[in-house]
Short mmCIF file of C-alpha atoms in Angstrom, two decimals:
data_model
loop_
_atom_site.label_atom_id
_atom_site.label_comp_id
_atom_site.label_asym_id
_atom_site.label_seq_id
_atom_site.Cartn_x
_atom_site.Cartn_y
_atom_site.Cartn_z
CA MET A 1 0.81 -27.95 -5.78
CA GLU A 2 -2.44 -26.82 -4.18
CA GLN A 3 -5.41 -26.12 -6.41
CA LYS A 4 -6.28 -22.46 -6.96
CA ILE A 5 -9.28 -21.28 -4.95
CA LYS A 6 -12.03 -19.48 -6.85
CA ASN A 7 -15.20 -20.32 -4.90
CA VAL A 8 -15.43 -20.12 -1.10
CA LEU A 9 -18.50 -21.09 0.92
CA PHE A 10 -18.94 -20.27 4.62
CA ILE A 11 -21.35 -22.55 6.46
CA CYS A 12 -23.08 -22.60 9.82
CA PHE A 13 -26.27 -24.12 11.16
CA GLY A 14 -28.92 -21.64 10.02
CA ASN A 15 -27.18 -19.15 7.70
CA THR A 16 -28.43 -16.23 9.79
CA ALA A 17 -25.49 -15.07 11.94
CA ARG A 18 -22.01 -16.57 11.56
CA SER A 19 -21.82 -17.58 7.91
CA PRO A 20 -23.48 -14.39 6.56
CA ALA A 21 -21.07 -12.35 8.71
CA ALA A 22 -18.10 -14.26 7.26
CA GLU A 23 -19.44 -13.79 3.73
CA GLY A 24 -20.00 -10.06 4.28
CA ILE A 25 -16.55 -9.54 5.79
CA ALA A 26 -14.91 -11.47 2.93
CA LYS A 27 -16.79 -9.39 0.35
CA ALA A 28 -15.84 -6.16 2.16
CA LEU A 29 -12.18 -7.23 2.13
CA LYS A 30 -12.47 -8.03 -1.57
CA ARG A 31 -13.98 -4.60 -2.24
CA ASP A 32 -11.72 -2.51 0.00
CA LYS A 33 -8.41 -4.23 0.70
CA TYR A 34 -7.78 -6.89 -1.94
CA PRO A 35 -9.72 -5.91 -5.10
CA ASN A 36 -7.04 -7.26 -7.43
CA GLU A 37 -6.03 -10.35 -5.46
CA LEU A 38 -9.63 -11.48 -4.94
CA SER A 39 -11.13 -10.28 -8.24
CA ASN A 40 -11.76 -13.83 -9.51
CA ILE A 41 -13.00 -15.26 -6.22
CA THR A 42 -16.64 -15.58 -5.19
CA PHE A 43 -17.77 -15.77 -1.57
CA ASP A 44 -21.08 -17.26 -0.49
CA SER A 45 -22.74 -18.70 2.62
CA ALA A 46 -25.30 -21.36 3.44
CA GLY A 47 -26.68 -23.42 6.30
CA PHE A 48 -28.23 -26.79 7.03
CA PHE A 49 -31.56 -25.15 7.90
CA ASN A 50 -32.93 -21.67 7.43
CA ILE A 51 -35.81 -20.77 9.68
CA TYR A 52 -35.46 -16.96 9.63
CA LYS A 53 -34.73 -16.47 5.89
CA THR A 54 -32.60 -13.35 6.57
CA ALA A 55 -29.50 -12.44 8.56
CA GLN A 56 -29.89 -11.59 12.25
CA GLU A 57 -30.27 -7.86 12.96
CA GLU A 58 -27.21 -8.00 15.21
CA THR A 59 -25.13 -9.48 12.38
CA ILE A 60 -26.39 -6.90 9.89
CA ASP A 61 -25.58 -4.08 12.34
CA TYR A 62 -22.12 -5.40 13.20
CA VAL A 63 -20.99 -5.93 9.61
CA LYS A 64 -22.42 -2.55 8.55
CA LYS A 65 -20.74 -0.69 11.41
CA SER A 66 -17.40 -2.53 11.31
CA TRP A 67 -17.03 -3.14 7.57
CA ASN A 68 -19.43 -0.75 5.86
CA PHE A 69 -21.01 -3.73 4.14
CA ASP A 70 -24.78 -4.05 3.94
CA LEU A 71 -26.20 -7.51 4.66
CA SER A 72 -29.82 -6.33 4.94
CA ASP A 73 -30.71 -8.02 1.64
CA HIS A 74 -29.12 -11.35 2.67
CA LYS A 75 -31.41 -14.25 1.83
CA GLY A 76 -30.51 -17.34 3.81
CA LYS A 77 -30.02 -20.49 1.84
CA ILE A 78 -29.80 -24.16 2.57
CA MET A 79 -26.76 -25.93 1.21
CA ASP A 80 -27.32 -28.63 -1.35
CA GLU A 81 -25.08 -30.88 -3.39
CA GLY A 82 -25.08 -28.52 -6.38
CA LEU A 83 -23.90 -25.56 -4.31
CA LEU A 84 -21.26 -27.63 -2.54
CA LYS A 85 -19.91 -29.26 -5.71
CA LYS A 86 -18.84 -25.96 -7.22
CA GLN A 87 -16.88 -24.85 -4.12
CA ASP A 88 -13.10 -25.05 -3.91
CA LEU A 89 -13.13 -24.33 -0.18
CA ILE A 90 -15.89 -24.79 2.39
CA LEU A 91 -15.28 -23.19 5.79
CA ALA A 92 -17.45 -24.33 8.70
CA MET A 93 -17.93 -22.62 12.05
CA GLU A 94 -18.11 -25.72 14.28
CA LYS A 95 -16.79 -29.28 14.30
CA ARG A 96 -20.33 -30.63 14.36
CA HIS A 97 -21.12 -28.73 11.13
CA LEU A 98 -18.05 -30.21 9.47
CA LYS A 99 -18.90 -33.71 10.68
CA ARG A 100 -22.50 -33.39 9.50
CA LEU A 101 -21.41 -32.00 6.12
CA LYS A 102 -18.93 -34.81 5.53
CA ARG A 103 -21.47 -37.44 6.58
CA LYS A 104 -24.26 -35.94 4.47
CA LEU A 105 -22.07 -35.55 1.40
CA LYS A 106 -19.66 -38.45 1.77
CA ASN A 107 -19.94 -39.21 -1.96
CA LEU A 108 -19.01 -35.67 -2.98
CA GLN A 109 -15.54 -35.71 -4.51
CA ASN A 110 -12.84 -34.20 -2.29
CA VAL A 111 -15.30 -33.17 0.45
CA HIS A 112 -12.74 -34.14 3.11
CA GLN A 113 -10.04 -31.94 1.55
CA LYS A 114 -12.10 -28.90 0.70
CA ALA A 115 -14.25 -28.72 3.86
CA GLN A 116 -12.46 -27.36 6.93
CA LEU A 117 -13.09 -25.35 10.07
CA LEU A 118 -12.66 -21.62 9.56
CA LEU A 119 -10.37 -21.11 12.56
CA GLU A 120 -8.26 -24.20 11.79
CA TYR A 121 -7.87 -23.20 8.15
CA ALA A 122 -6.83 -19.74 9.37
CA GLU A 123 -4.30 -21.42 11.69
CA ILE A 124 -5.68 -19.69 14.77
CA SER A 125 -4.84 -21.65 17.91
CA GLY A 126 -7.29 -22.42 20.68
CA ASN A 127 -10.84 -23.69 20.47
CA PRO A 128 -11.64 -24.11 16.76
CA ASN A 129 -15.40 -23.83 17.29
CA ILE A 130 -17.18 -20.51 16.85
CA GLU A 131 -20.21 -20.43 19.14
CA ASP A 132 -23.63 -19.54 17.76
CA PRO A 133 -24.25 -15.94 18.89
CA VAL A 134 -28.03 -16.00 18.44
CA ASN A 135 -29.80 -14.83 21.63
CA LEU A 136 -26.54 -13.86 23.37
CA ASP A 137 -25.96 -10.40 24.83
CA LYS A 138 -24.26 -7.74 22.69
CA LYS A 139 -20.84 -8.12 24.34
CA LYS A 140 -20.72 -11.88 23.67
CA TYR A 141 -22.20 -11.42 20.20
CA ASP A 142 -19.52 -8.88 19.27
CA LYS A 143 -16.77 -11.14 20.65
CA ILE A 144 -17.97 -13.94 18.38
CA MET A 145 -18.07 -11.56 15.41
CA GLU A 146 -14.45 -10.61 16.20
CA GLN A 147 -13.49 -14.31 16.10
CA ILE A 148 -15.11 -14.57 12.68
CA GLU A 149 -13.26 -11.45 11.51
CA LYS A 150 -9.89 -12.89 12.53
CA GLY A 151 -10.69 -16.21 10.87
CA VAL A 152 -11.81 -14.58 7.63
CA LEU A 153 -8.83 -12.19 7.51
CA LYS A 154 -6.25 -14.95 7.99
CA SER A 155 -8.09 -17.30 5.62
CA ILE A 156 -8.12 -14.69 2.89
CA GLU A 157 -4.40 -14.06 3.35
CA LYS A 158 -3.84 -17.82 3.00
CA ILE A 159 -6.06 -18.02 -0.11
CA ILE A 160 -4.12 -15.16 -1.72
CA LYS A 161 -0.82 -16.99 -1.06
CA ILE A 162 -2.18 -20.24 -2.52
CA ASN A 163 -3.49 -18.48 -5.62
CA ARG A 164 -0.14 -16.74 -6.22
CA LYS A 165 1.69 -20.07 -6.57
#
């Protein structure tokens, strides 16, 4: 039997675009679509580095417009062992993030089981990497945000099924 999932962390390189978007979308789904099913689940995000300290304007605008969720007060954070230890599921945006995480935290119990790629966990076929949208044009940026949306939606559906068992 799979362990119940109560803490989910989305990670990307800088915690300014992809992972804050995933966190915001997950929180919007918790608020609007699955308030009962997700009531005991926390969603968070972090990165390996955080140069900008806040979410990208494009990410804030997209999540606000598409999900009516305000990320303007997002404060980027760098993942550390304490944050990672308390997670039941860690969803990365790119293979290199996953590889780096597993190498950096190889002594963390169950890191190989609880750390996965967002799109693979969501069972979305095709390229499992979600490109960094920073400095891309709006059309490409929005396409990447749509990938994140699909990954988060399917992942949440999977989490709900696991937690019902």
